[in-house]
Short mmCIF file of C-alpha atoms in Angstrom, two decimals:
data_model
loop_
_atom_site.label_atom_id
_atom_site.label_comp_id
_atom_site.label_asym_id
_atom_site.label_seq_id
_atom_site.Cartn_x
_atom_site.Cartn_y
_atom_site.Cartn_z
CA MET A 1 14.11 54.53 1.98
CA ASN A 2 15.99 51.30 2.26
CA GLY A 3 14.52 47.72 2.78
CA ALA A 4 14.45 47.85 6.69
CA ALA A 5 12.56 51.25 6.35
CA VAL A 6 10.09 49.75 3.84
CA ILE A 7 9.13 46.90 6.06
CA ALA A 8 9.06 49.35 9.10
CA GLU A 9 6.64 51.51 7.35
CA ILE A 10 4.40 48.64 6.30
CA LEU A 11 4.27 47.26 9.89
CA ARG A 12 3.27 51.05 11.09
CA ARG A 13 0.57 50.87 8.44
CA GLU A 14 -0.79 47.48 9.80
CA GLY A 15 -0.93 49.07 13.11
CA THR A 16 2.05 47.45 14.89
CA GLU A 17 2.30 48.81 18.48
CA PHE A 18 5.68 47.00 19.40
CA LEU A 19 8.36 44.88 17.83
CA SER A 20 9.36 41.74 19.84
CA CYS A 21 12.90 41.19 18.99
CA TYR A 22 16.49 40.26 19.93
CA PRO A 23 19.43 41.91 17.89
CA ARG A 24 20.96 41.92 15.61
CA ASN A 25 18.24 42.84 12.79
CA PRO A 26 18.02 46.11 11.09
CA LEU A 27 14.40 46.18 11.54
CA ILE A 28 14.62 47.25 15.25
CA GLU A 29 16.11 50.66 14.56
CA ALA A 30 14.01 51.35 11.46
CA CYS A 31 10.93 50.48 13.64
CA ALA A 32 12.10 52.80 16.48
CA ALA A 33 12.55 55.54 14.10
CA LEU A 34 8.74 55.25 13.43
CA ASP A 35 8.01 54.96 17.21
CA ILE A 36 7.26 51.30 17.09
CA ARG A 37 8.46 50.15 20.50
CA PRO A 38 11.19 47.42 20.59
CA ILE A 39 10.81 44.98 23.30
CA LEU A 40 14.16 42.82 23.62
CA CYS A 41 13.56 39.55 25.17
CA ARG A 42 16.16 37.37 26.95
CA GLN A 43 15.46 34.08 24.83
CA GLU A 44 14.06 34.15 21.34
CA ARG A 45 11.39 31.59 21.94
CA VAL A 46 9.96 33.93 24.68
CA GLY A 47 9.97 36.84 22.10
CA VAL A 48 7.81 34.69 19.84
CA GLY A 49 5.56 34.04 22.78
CA LEU A 50 5.19 37.91 23.34
CA ALA A 51 3.89 38.07 19.58
CA ASP A 52 1.76 35.17 20.20
CA GLY A 53 -0.05 36.31 23.25
CA TYR A 54 -0.57 39.89 21.49
CA THR A 55 -2.09 38.20 18.47
CA ARG A 56 -4.36 35.97 20.59
CA ILE A 57 -5.85 38.82 22.53
CA LYS A 58 -6.37 40.94 19.33
CA ARG A 59 -8.06 38.14 17.92
CA GLY A 60 -6.07 38.21 14.81
CA LYS A 61 -7.29 41.68 13.62
CA ARG A 62 -3.79 42.77 14.74
CA ASN A 63 -0.76 40.48 14.58
CA GLY A 64 2.33 40.42 16.87
CA VAL A 65 5.68 40.74 15.00
CA PHE A 66 9.06 39.05 16.07
CA ALA A 67 12.42 39.94 14.58
CA ALA A 68 15.41 37.76 15.01
CA GLN A 69 19.06 37.85 14.14
CA ALA A 70 20.36 35.65 11.17
CA GLY A 71 21.83 32.31 12.20
CA PRO A 72 21.78 31.72 16.03
CA GLY A 73 18.85 34.07 16.59
CA ILE A 74 16.39 32.58 14.28
CA GLU A 75 17.73 29.03 15.13
CA ASN A 76 16.73 29.58 18.85
CA ALA A 77 13.48 30.85 17.81
CA PHE A 78 12.24 27.52 16.30
CA PRO A 79 10.66 26.10 19.52
CA GLY A 80 8.29 29.26 19.85
CA VAL A 81 7.14 29.25 16.10
CA ALA A 82 6.57 25.34 16.40
CA GLN A 83 4.36 26.02 19.35
CA ALA A 84 2.60 28.87 17.87
CA PHE A 85 2.03 26.56 14.69
CA SER A 86 0.54 24.03 16.74
CA GLU A 87 -1.88 26.55 18.18
CA ASN A 88 -2.68 28.20 14.71
CA VAL A 89 -1.68 31.52 15.93
CA PRO A 90 -1.24 34.04 13.03
CA LEU A 91 1.86 35.96 13.94
CA LEU A 92 4.71 37.31 11.88
CA VAL A 93 8.36 36.49 12.15
CA ILE A 94 10.98 38.50 10.16
CA PRO A 95 14.53 37.18 10.59
CA ALA A 96 17.63 38.62 9.06
CA GLY A 97 19.11 36.48 6.49
CA LEU A 98 22.62 35.73 5.17
CA PRO A 99 23.51 37.32 1.82
CA LEU A 100 21.90 35.90 -1.32
CA ALA A 101 25.35 34.57 -2.37
CA ARG A 102 25.59 32.31 0.66
CA GLN A 103 21.93 30.91 0.52
CA TYR A 104 22.91 27.93 -1.35
CA VAL A 105 26.52 27.11 0.07
CA ARG A 106 26.57 24.72 2.75
CA PRO A 107 26.47 24.91 5.71
CA VAL A 108 23.80 27.57 5.88
CA PHE A 109 20.71 28.16 7.97
CA ARG A 110 18.02 29.22 5.24
CA ALA A 111 15.07 30.16 7.60
CA ALA A 112 12.34 30.26 4.90
CA ASP A 113 13.17 26.67 4.11
CA VAL A 114 13.77 25.28 7.74
CA TYR A 115 10.65 26.83 8.97
CA ARG A 116 8.38 25.60 6.30
CA PRO A 117 6.85 22.76 8.04
CA VAL A 118 5.84 24.84 10.90
CA THR A 119 4.60 28.02 9.34
CA LYS A 120 1.42 28.75 7.24
CA TRP A 121 3.62 30.39 4.63
CA SER A 122 7.18 31.39 4.33
CA ALA A 123 9.44 33.32 1.79
CA LEU A 124 12.89 34.46 1.12
CA ALA A 125 13.01 38.04 -0.30
CA HIS A 126 15.26 38.43 -3.18
CA SER A 127 15.02 42.13 -3.81
CA VAL A 128 13.87 45.35 -2.11
CA GLN A 129 11.23 45.97 -4.76
CA GLU A 130 9.43 42.90 -3.93
CA LEU A 131 8.84 43.61 -0.24
CA PRO A 132 5.43 45.16 -0.47
CA ASP A 133 4.16 42.09 -2.33
CA LEU A 134 5.53 39.75 0.04
CA MET A 135 4.15 41.57 2.97
CA ARG A 136 0.81 41.69 1.34
CA ARG A 137 0.73 37.90 1.01
CA ALA A 138 2.13 37.54 4.58
CA TYR A 139 -0.68 39.56 6.01
CA HIS A 140 -3.14 37.94 3.83
CA ALA A 141 -1.97 34.52 4.95
CA MET A 142 -2.39 35.65 8.52
CA ARG A 143 -5.88 37.25 8.12
CA SER A 144 -7.61 34.60 6.14
CA GLY A 145 -8.88 31.19 6.82
CA LYS A 146 -6.82 29.01 9.44
CA GLY A 147 -4.35 30.83 11.32
CA GLY A 148 -0.59 30.02 11.64
CA PRO A 149 2.77 31.83 11.74
CA VAL A 150 4.01 33.38 8.60
CA LEU A 151 7.90 34.06 7.97
CA VAL A 152 9.57 36.58 5.57
CA GLU A 153 13.30 36.10 5.58
CA ILE A 154 15.26 39.30 4.66
CA PRO A 155 18.89 38.91 3.28
CA ALA A 156 21.62 41.49 4.13
CA GLU A 157 21.58 43.15 0.81
CA VAL A 158 17.83 43.48 0.73
CA TRP A 159 17.72 45.44 4.11
CA GLU A 160 20.12 47.97 2.71
CA ALA A 161 18.87 48.38 -0.85
CA GLU A 162 17.09 51.63 -1.75
CA TYR A 163 13.49 51.14 -2.79
CA GLU A 164 12.53 53.08 -5.97
CA GLY A 165 9.19 54.71 -6.15
CA GLU A 166 6.47 55.40 -3.88
CA LEU A 167 5.57 52.80 -1.34
CA ASP A 168 1.96 51.34 -2.41
CA TYR A 169 0.58 49.50 0.49
CA ALA A 170 -2.56 49.58 2.51
CA ALA A 171 -3.50 47.47 5.66
CA ILE A 172 -4.90 43.93 4.76
CA GLN A 173 -8.29 43.23 5.95
CA VAL A 174 -9.49 40.06 7.62
CA GLN A 175 -11.19 37.78 4.97
CA ARG A 176 -14.15 35.52 6.14
CA ALA A 177 -15.87 32.76 4.36
CA ALA A 178 -19.63 32.34 4.66
CA PRO A 179 -21.06 28.75 4.88
CA ASP A 180 -22.95 26.94 1.95
CA PRO A 181 -26.62 27.59 2.75
CA ASP A 182 -27.65 23.89 1.86
CA ALA A 183 -24.96 22.62 4.20
CA VAL A 184 -26.34 24.71 6.90
CA LYS A 185 -30.01 23.36 6.47
CA THR A 186 -28.68 19.81 6.63
CA ALA A 187 -26.65 20.53 9.71
CA VAL A 188 -29.82 22.02 11.39
CA ARG A 189 -31.98 19.19 10.55
CA MET A 190 -29.48 16.68 11.94
CA LEU A 191 -29.16 18.86 15.00
CA LEU A 192 -32.85 19.10 15.81
CA LYS A 193 -33.23 15.43 15.15
CA ALA A 194 -30.73 14.42 17.79
CA LYS A 195 -31.95 13.36 21.08
CA ASN A 196 -28.94 14.64 22.97
CA PRO A 197 -26.87 17.08 20.97
CA LEU A 198 -23.74 18.67 22.35
CA LEU A 199 -21.73 21.69 21.12
CA LEU A 200 -18.12 21.64 21.11
CA ALA A 201 -16.28 24.93 20.59
CA GLY A 202 -12.66 25.68 19.65
CA GLN A 203 -10.73 28.81 19.56
CA GLY A 204 -12.25 29.61 16.21
CA VAL A 205 -15.08 30.92 17.99
CA LEU A 206 -12.77 33.46 19.99
CA TYR A 207 -11.01 34.73 16.90
CA ALA A 208 -14.42 35.36 15.36
CA GLU A 209 -15.63 37.18 18.37
CA ALA A 210 -18.71 34.87 18.18
CA SER A 211 -19.16 34.01 21.98
CA ASP A 212 -22.44 35.61 22.27
CA ARG A 213 -23.68 33.72 19.15
CA LEU A 214 -22.54 30.37 20.77
CA SER A 215 -24.45 30.92 23.94
CA ALA A 216 -27.58 31.96 21.87
CA LEU A 217 -27.34 28.73 19.87
CA ALA A 218 -26.83 26.63 22.92
CA GLU A 219 -29.95 28.12 24.45
CA LEU A 220 -32.02 27.96 21.31
CA ILE A 221 -31.67 24.16 20.71
CA PRO A 222 -31.06 23.62 23.76
CA ALA A 223 -27.65 21.88 23.89
CA PRO A 224 -24.92 21.95 26.58
CA VAL A 225 -21.32 23.17 25.58
CA VAL A 226 -17.92 21.82 25.99
CA THR A 227 -14.74 23.52 24.64
CA THR A 228 -11.15 22.67 23.60
CA ASN A 229 -8.26 23.70 25.62
CA PRO A 230 -7.45 26.76 23.36
CA GLY A 231 -11.09 27.28 23.02
CA LYS A 232 -11.67 27.60 26.87
CA SER A 233 -14.04 30.54 27.53
CA ALA A 234 -15.43 30.83 24.02
CA ILE A 235 -18.60 30.36 26.19
CA PRO A 236 -18.15 31.93 29.72
CA GLU A 237 -18.11 28.87 32.01
CA SER A 238 -20.44 30.75 34.50
CA HIS A 239 -23.12 30.29 31.81
CA PRO A 240 -25.70 27.54 32.94
CA LEU A 241 -25.05 25.42 29.86
CA ALA A 242 -21.23 25.40 29.85
CA LEU A 243 -19.58 22.21 30.92
CA GLY A 244 -15.90 23.45 30.79
CA ALA A 245 -12.92 22.68 28.81
CA SER A 246 -10.75 19.60 28.55
CA THR A 247 -7.07 18.59 28.30
CA ARG A 248 -6.28 15.21 29.81
CA SER A 249 -8.14 16.59 32.86
CA ARG A 250 -11.59 17.87 32.57
CA PRO A 251 -14.68 18.59 34.71
CA LYS A 252 -16.77 15.53 35.50
CA MET A 253 -19.81 16.79 33.97
CA PHE A 254 -17.98 17.19 30.69
CA THR A 255 -17.49 13.39 30.49
CA GLU A 256 -20.96 12.90 31.49
CA PHE A 257 -22.62 14.92 28.76
CA MET A 258 -20.16 13.73 26.22
CA ALA A 259 -20.91 10.09 27.12
CA LYS A 260 -24.70 10.35 26.49
CA ALA A 261 -24.39 12.93 23.55
CA ASP A 262 -25.57 11.12 20.30
CA LEU A 263 -24.57 14.13 18.07
CA VAL A 264 -21.59 16.54 18.36
CA LEU A 265 -21.58 19.99 16.53
CA ALA A 266 -18.02 21.11 16.46
CA VAL A 267 -17.70 24.82 15.86
CA GLY A 268 -14.41 26.62 15.22
CA SER A 269 -12.17 23.67 15.98
CA SER A 270 -9.82 21.66 13.85
CA LEU A 271 -10.77 18.58 15.75
CA THR A 272 -7.13 17.65 15.76
CA ARG A 273 -6.41 14.39 17.65
CA THR A 274 -4.26 15.16 20.62
CA PRO A 275 -3.76 13.76 24.06
CA PHE A 276 -4.22 17.49 25.23
CA GLY A 277 -7.56 17.85 23.64
CA PRO A 278 -11.12 16.90 24.59
CA GLY A 279 -11.57 13.86 21.92
CA VAL A 280 -14.88 12.67 20.60
CA PRO A 281 -15.75 8.96 21.38
CA ALA A 282 -16.53 6.59 18.77
CA GLY A 283 -20.33 6.26 17.62
CA LYS A 284 -21.20 9.80 17.83
CA THR A 285 -22.70 11.66 14.71
CA ILE A 286 -20.29 14.44 14.07
CA ILE A 287 -21.00 17.83 12.29
CA HIS A 288 -17.75 19.57 11.90
CA SER A 289 -17.53 23.41 11.28
CA THR A 290 -14.19 24.92 10.48
CA ASN A 291 -12.63 27.61 8.43
CA GLU A 292 -10.25 25.14 6.95
CA ALA A 293 -11.49 22.28 4.51
CA ALA A 294 -8.42 20.34 5.03
CA ASP A 295 -9.27 19.74 8.78
CA ILE A 296 -12.36 17.91 7.76
CA ASN A 297 -12.17 14.08 8.65
CA LYS A 298 -9.61 14.22 10.90
CA TYR A 299 -12.40 12.36 12.77
CA ARG A 300 -14.89 10.56 10.33
CA VAL A 301 -17.51 13.10 10.10
CA ASP A 302 -21.02 12.90 9.12
CA HIS A 303 -21.55 16.37 7.78
CA ALA A 304 -19.36 19.30 7.17
CA VAL A 305 -19.96 23.13 7.19
CA ILE A 306 -17.11 25.23 6.01
CA GLY A 307 -16.83 28.84 7.22
CA ASP A 308 -16.02 31.58 9.59
CA ALA A 309 -17.43 30.58 13.02
CA ALA A 310 -19.33 33.77 13.53
CA LEU A 311 -20.97 33.61 9.96
CA VAL A 312 -21.71 30.00 10.52
CA LEU A 313 -23.18 30.49 13.89
CA ASP A 314 -25.47 33.31 12.46
CA ALA A 315 -26.69 31.15 9.52
CA VAL A 316 -27.32 28.12 11.93
CA ILE A 317 -29.21 30.35 14.50
CA ALA A 318 -31.40 31.57 11.75
CA GLU A 319 -32.03 28.26 10.24
CA VAL A 320 -33.02 26.75 13.58
CA GLY A 321 -35.36 29.38 13.98
CA ARG A 322 -36.91 28.52 10.69
CA GLN A 323 -36.96 24.76 11.24
CA LYS A 324 -38.00 24.68 14.85
CA GLY A 325 -40.26 27.60 15.43
CA ALA A 326 -41.23 29.01 18.98
CA GLY A 327 -41.20 26.98 22.21
CA GLY A 328 -38.81 24.81 23.97
CA GLY A 329 -38.54 26.86 27.28
CA ASN A 330 -39.22 23.72 29.52
CA ALA A 331 -36.43 21.84 27.90
CA LEU A 332 -34.02 24.66 28.53
CA ALA A 333 -34.89 24.97 32.03
CA SER A 334 -34.55 21.30 32.66
CA LEU A 335 -31.24 21.15 30.88
CA LYS A 336 -29.92 24.05 33.00
CA GLU A 337 -31.08 22.26 36.29
CA GLU A 338 -29.22 18.97 35.11
CA VAL A 339 -25.99 20.68 34.30
CA ALA A 340 -26.14 22.68 37.55
CA ALA A 341 -26.61 19.37 39.53
CA ALA A 342 -23.70 17.70 37.65
CA LYS A 343 -21.52 20.61 38.45
CA LYS A 344 -22.36 20.76 42.08
CA GLY A 345 -21.87 16.98 42.51
CA TRP A 346 -18.38 17.36 40.86
CA LEU A 347 -17.19 20.27 42.98
CA ALA A 348 -18.41 18.50 46.16
CA GLU A 349 -16.10 15.42 45.29
CA TRP A 350 -13.18 18.03 45.06
CA GLY A 351 -14.09 20.18 48.09
CA LYS A 352 -11.46 18.47 50.15
CA HIS A 353 -8.70 19.85 47.71
CA LEU A 354 -10.21 23.24 47.05
CA ASP A 355 -10.66 24.10 50.75
CA SER A 356 -7.54 22.17 51.89
CA GLU A 357 -5.47 23.54 54.93
CA GLU A 358 -2.61 21.11 54.30
CA MET A 359 1.07 22.03 54.09
CA PRO A 360 2.78 22.05 51.73
CA ILE A 361 -0.23 23.77 50.10
CA ASN A 362 -2.53 21.98 47.90
CA GLN A 363 -2.60 23.53 44.26
CA TYR A 364 -6.38 23.58 44.21
CA ARG A 365 -6.64 25.74 47.32
CA VAL A 366 -4.44 28.39 45.41
CA ILE A 367 -6.71 28.13 42.31
CA ARG A 368 -9.81 28.59 44.56
CA ASP A 369 -8.49 31.45 46.49
CA LEU A 370 -7.13 33.28 43.19
CA MET A 371 -10.73 32.76 41.86
CA ARG A 372 -12.35 34.24 44.85
CA THR A 373 -9.81 37.20 45.02
CA VAL A 374 -9.58 38.57 41.60
CA ASP A 375 -12.17 40.22 39.22
CA ARG A 376 -12.41 37.38 36.95
CA ASP A 377 -14.12 39.58 34.25
CA ASN A 378 -11.03 41.76 34.17
CA VAL A 379 -8.49 38.66 34.09
CA ILE A 380 -6.58 37.11 31.27
CA ILE A 381 -5.08 33.82 32.68
CA THR A 382 -3.06 31.06 31.25
CA HIS A 383 -1.40 27.89 32.67
CA ASP A 384 1.98 26.52 31.66
CA SER A 385 2.95 22.94 30.57
CA GLY A 386 2.50 19.91 32.93
CA SER A 387 0.76 19.84 36.17
CA PRO A 388 -0.36 23.40 36.35
CA ARG A 389 -2.38 22.99 32.96
CA GLU A 390 -4.16 19.86 34.31
CA GLN A 391 -4.84 21.46 37.58
CA LEU A 392 -6.11 24.92 36.22
CA ILE A 393 -8.10 24.06 33.37
CA PRO A 394 -11.08 22.06 34.96
CA PHE A 395 -11.48 24.35 38.04
CA TRP A 396 -10.94 27.72 36.81
CA GLU A 397 -14.31 29.19 35.85
CA THR A 398 -14.28 31.65 33.06
CA THR A 399 -16.86 34.50 33.41
CA ALA A 400 -15.78 36.42 30.17
CA PRO A 401 -14.84 35.41 26.42
CA GLY A 402 -11.28 35.56 25.88
CA SER A 403 -10.20 35.71 29.41
CA TYR A 404 -8.21 32.41 29.28
CA MET A 405 -5.44 31.48 26.85
CA GLY A 406 -5.28 27.71 26.53
CA TRP A 407 -2.60 25.86 24.69
CA GLY A 408 -1.14 22.51 24.60
CA LYS A 409 -1.00 20.52 21.17
CA SER A 410 2.67 21.24 21.77
CA THR A 411 3.50 21.49 25.44
CA GLN A 412 6.64 23.35 25.80
CA LEU A 413 7.67 24.20 29.39
CA GLY A 414 7.71 28.09 29.80
CA TYR A 415 5.74 29.11 26.98
CA GLY A 416 3.13 30.74 29.24
CA LEU A 417 5.35 33.36 30.36
CA GLY A 418 5.83 35.01 26.90
CA ILE A 419 2.18 34.90 26.15
CA THR A 420 1.07 36.50 29.19
CA MET A 421 3.47 39.48 28.57
CA GLY A 422 1.92 39.68 24.95
CA ALA A 423 -1.41 39.73 26.42
CA LYS A 424 -0.62 42.55 28.81
CA LEU A 425 0.70 44.52 25.89
CA ALA A 426 -2.69 43.82 23.98
CA ALA A 427 -4.80 44.63 27.10
CA PRO A 428 -2.96 46.77 29.37
CA ASN A 429 -6.00 47.38 31.62
CA LYS A 430 -6.44 43.54 32.28
CA LEU A 431 -4.76 41.58 35.14
CA CYS A 432 -2.70 39.11 33.23
CA VAL A 433 -1.68 35.96 34.98
CA ASN A 434 0.65 33.02 34.24
CA ILE A 435 0.66 29.91 36.31
CA MET A 436 3.83 27.96 36.04
CA GLY A 437 5.62 25.25 37.86
CA ASP A 438 9.25 25.08 39.04
CA ALA A 439 10.36 23.13 35.92
CA ALA A 440 8.75 25.73 33.68
CA ILE A 441 10.35 28.75 35.46
CA GLY A 442 13.74 26.84 34.92
CA MET A 443 13.22 26.99 31.14
CA THR A 444 12.31 30.62 30.67
CA GLY A 445 12.44 32.39 34.04
CA MET A 446 15.02 34.86 33.23
CA ASP A 447 12.61 36.62 31.05
CA ILE A 448 10.69 37.91 34.00
CA GLU A 449 13.47 40.58 33.92
CA THR A 450 12.17 41.38 30.40
CA ALA A 451 8.80 42.19 32.11
CA ALA A 452 10.52 44.37 34.56
CA ARG A 453 12.66 46.30 32.27
CA ASN A 454 9.83 47.03 29.78
CA ARG A 455 7.25 47.68 32.83
CA ILE A 456 4.91 44.78 31.70
CA ALA A 457 2.89 44.46 34.78
CA ILE A 458 2.09 40.63 34.64
CA LEU A 459 1.44 38.31 37.75
CA THR A 460 3.51 35.13 37.82
CA VAL A 461 2.38 32.51 40.17
CA VAL A 462 5.05 29.75 40.57
CA PHE A 463 3.87 26.42 42.03
CA ASN A 464 7.16 25.24 43.69
CA ASN A 465 7.10 21.53 44.65
CA GLY A 466 10.61 20.74 44.16
CA VAL A 467 9.98 18.04 41.57
CA MET A 468 9.00 17.45 37.96
CA ALA A 469 5.79 15.82 39.26
CA ALA A 470 4.36 15.02 35.88
CA GLU A 471 7.25 12.72 34.90
CA ARG A 472 7.33 10.88 38.12
CA ASP A 473 5.68 7.73 36.42
CA VAL A 474 8.33 7.69 33.68
CA LEU A 475 11.46 8.13 35.71
CA GLU A 476 11.03 5.98 38.74
CA ILE A 477 14.27 4.08 38.66
CA SER A 478 16.21 7.01 37.82
CA THR A 479 14.68 9.22 40.58
CA LYS A 480 15.08 6.48 43.37
CA LYS A 481 18.59 5.71 42.52
CA TYR A 482 19.89 9.41 41.36
CA GLY A 483 17.15 11.86 42.35
CA ALA A 484 16.61 12.62 38.48
CA LEU A 485 13.35 14.57 38.89
CA THR A 486 14.42 16.81 41.91
CA VAL A 487 14.51 20.40 41.17
CA GLY A 488 15.00 23.29 43.66
CA GLY A 489 15.28 26.85 44.36
CA ASN A 490 13.74 29.89 45.96
CA TYR A 491 12.20 31.73 42.94
CA ALA A 492 11.10 34.84 44.89
CA LYS A 493 14.77 35.36 45.53
CA VAL A 494 15.55 34.89 42.03
CA ALA A 495 12.68 37.25 41.17
CA GLU A 496 14.06 39.99 43.35
CA GLY A 497 17.61 39.55 41.77
CA LEU A 498 15.92 40.31 38.28
CA ASN A 499 14.18 43.55 39.67
CA VAL A 500 10.73 41.92 40.07
CA ALA A 501 8.90 42.31 43.31
CA ALA A 502 8.13 38.86 44.93
CA THR A 503 6.77 36.97 47.82
CA ARG A 504 6.93 33.39 49.00
CA VAL A 505 4.06 31.60 50.50
CA GLU A 506 4.14 28.47 52.70
CA LYS A 507 0.89 28.59 54.65
CA PRO A 508 -2.82 28.70 53.21
CA ALA A 509 -3.94 31.53 55.27
CA HIS A 510 -1.23 33.69 53.70
CA ILE A 511 -2.55 33.08 50.21
CA VAL A 512 -5.24 35.51 49.88
CA PRO A 513 -3.33 38.46 51.45
CA ALA A 514 -0.25 37.74 49.12
CA ILE A 515 -2.76 37.81 46.02
CA LYS A 516 -4.11 41.06 47.17
CA GLU A 517 -0.76 42.41 47.31
CA ALA A 518 0.42 41.07 44.21
CA VAL A 519 -2.57 42.67 42.31
CA ARG A 520 -1.80 46.01 43.91
CA VAL A 521 1.86 45.96 42.70
CA THR A 522 0.75 45.13 39.15
CA GLU A 523 -1.73 47.84 39.27
CA SER A 524 1.09 50.33 39.88
CA GLY A 525 2.57 49.23 36.52
CA VAL A 526 5.24 46.62 37.44
CA PRO A 527 5.31 42.77 37.40
CA PHE A 528 4.97 40.57 40.50
CA LEU A 529 6.09 36.97 41.24
CA LEU A 530 4.17 34.91 43.55
CA GLU A 531 5.89 31.84 44.72
CA ILE A 532 3.82 29.13 46.41
CA VAL A 533 5.31 26.26 48.12
CA VAL A 534 3.00 23.35 47.27
CA LYS A 535 2.60 19.55 47.44
CA GLU A 536 3.88 17.40 44.67
CA GLY A 537 0.16 16.92 43.73
CA TYR A 538 -0.89 13.73 41.77
CA ASP A 539 -4.74 14.32 42.00
CA PHE A 540 -6.17 15.43 38.68
CA SER A 541 -9.86 15.51 37.63
CA ARG A 542 -9.66 12.65 35.23
CA TYR A 543 -12.64 10.58 34.44
CA PRO A 544 -12.75 7.58 31.98
CA LEU A 545 -14.76 8.20 28.75
CA ALA A 546 -15.61 4.99 26.77
CA GLY A 547 -14.71 5.22 23.08
CA LEU A 548 -11.42 7.18 23.37
#
């Protein structure tokens, strides 16, 4: 077999279900020969998104793969890989490369070098015989420690060369690290000594499939739980101790309980400082648990516990049981009542938006109606960048772990479309929903045709307010004099031209019937685009938090 066939066979052994791609790349035909389905995107960064969403829903146990053409193909893929890197998503990128003789003759785009800052590991293959070892290292990098994209660049002659001997390759298992028992004992002593402890969960809890343990620990202490943007749904937000997730917007009770917390235990989070994350105010005692030692002291931390989130939570739960003993039922009941009251008060403040009859339609009315109409236990939903992210994250209450894909350390418009398609490929029986704005669909909207052509039955909801609303405050003169922020279009008509069923809604009373029709269509195995004509929308659930 030649180099392309070697890699295709390794992908098959690793359980690869599809190859997200854009030609030319010899791997596409080699994979098709082994019944690995090629899915050709319209734009490379959306193709990376397909691999991203699939990996997230498979919790990194299987990894999405994207193959790009040498030169322009892999050059165009950079934004997608950079986004996945910012979100620590372990996916595999396999670009075709120029011949080895040209690798050092300028000008040349050497992907293995160019992508090094936005990959966990990258390599250039020099011979067909080293491919099994390179792929072992690639999969080991994806399935151990902190996640991230991995890239293996294959020059032309390596694709074509014949592999000598039998292929010796077995699928790489996920590697997990257990915490230091002494570190756990210290963490629990600090946790139980705190008057108002707070748990902060990141997406590491989702990858470790440890949501049940997180809920158990919260009830055992007891302590309320907040999550990062990518960690949203690590604890179902219908749980009585869940306070929701945070980007720049967040539920009010998130702010209230964070403000009074004297100790924060962060689990499965890198605690990266970002405008689109929760942030920990100054003056808190911080215990940081992560599977990557290099994450420690992004904030000044008082104690660290290194390890896989599931193994850490198991160890902490056991140690709390030893140190605390029985009892505490009254404290748990009291805390649940306090959280419920705070949540009720916050939702009452936003009732005029959630129940609004105004036209153009209020975005929060759409979110309310969507929550009430679909089976949230069977949904995987994501936002896009800008206003949709800020509007959805506080108010969409998750009911099942892994039912929300949050992202935003990088905030590329249009990224949600690709990851929603990837999620649907990973979980074909789920209703996979992407909520994007009119600016976002302008970036990647042609790829809804990819969903139609490949029968990827996603639901795309477009908030069409005719303006880049999130940028209003930074382009005041430009907009006043030249209309710089104005965008427009009838996206339902665009979708129909791309073979996607669609409808356009302008009245609040029509929202629920349109959602029901959209769900019915996706259940038949094809995508649907629901365009909602909405107001500009500058009301966000943002409450000041001292110390940030």
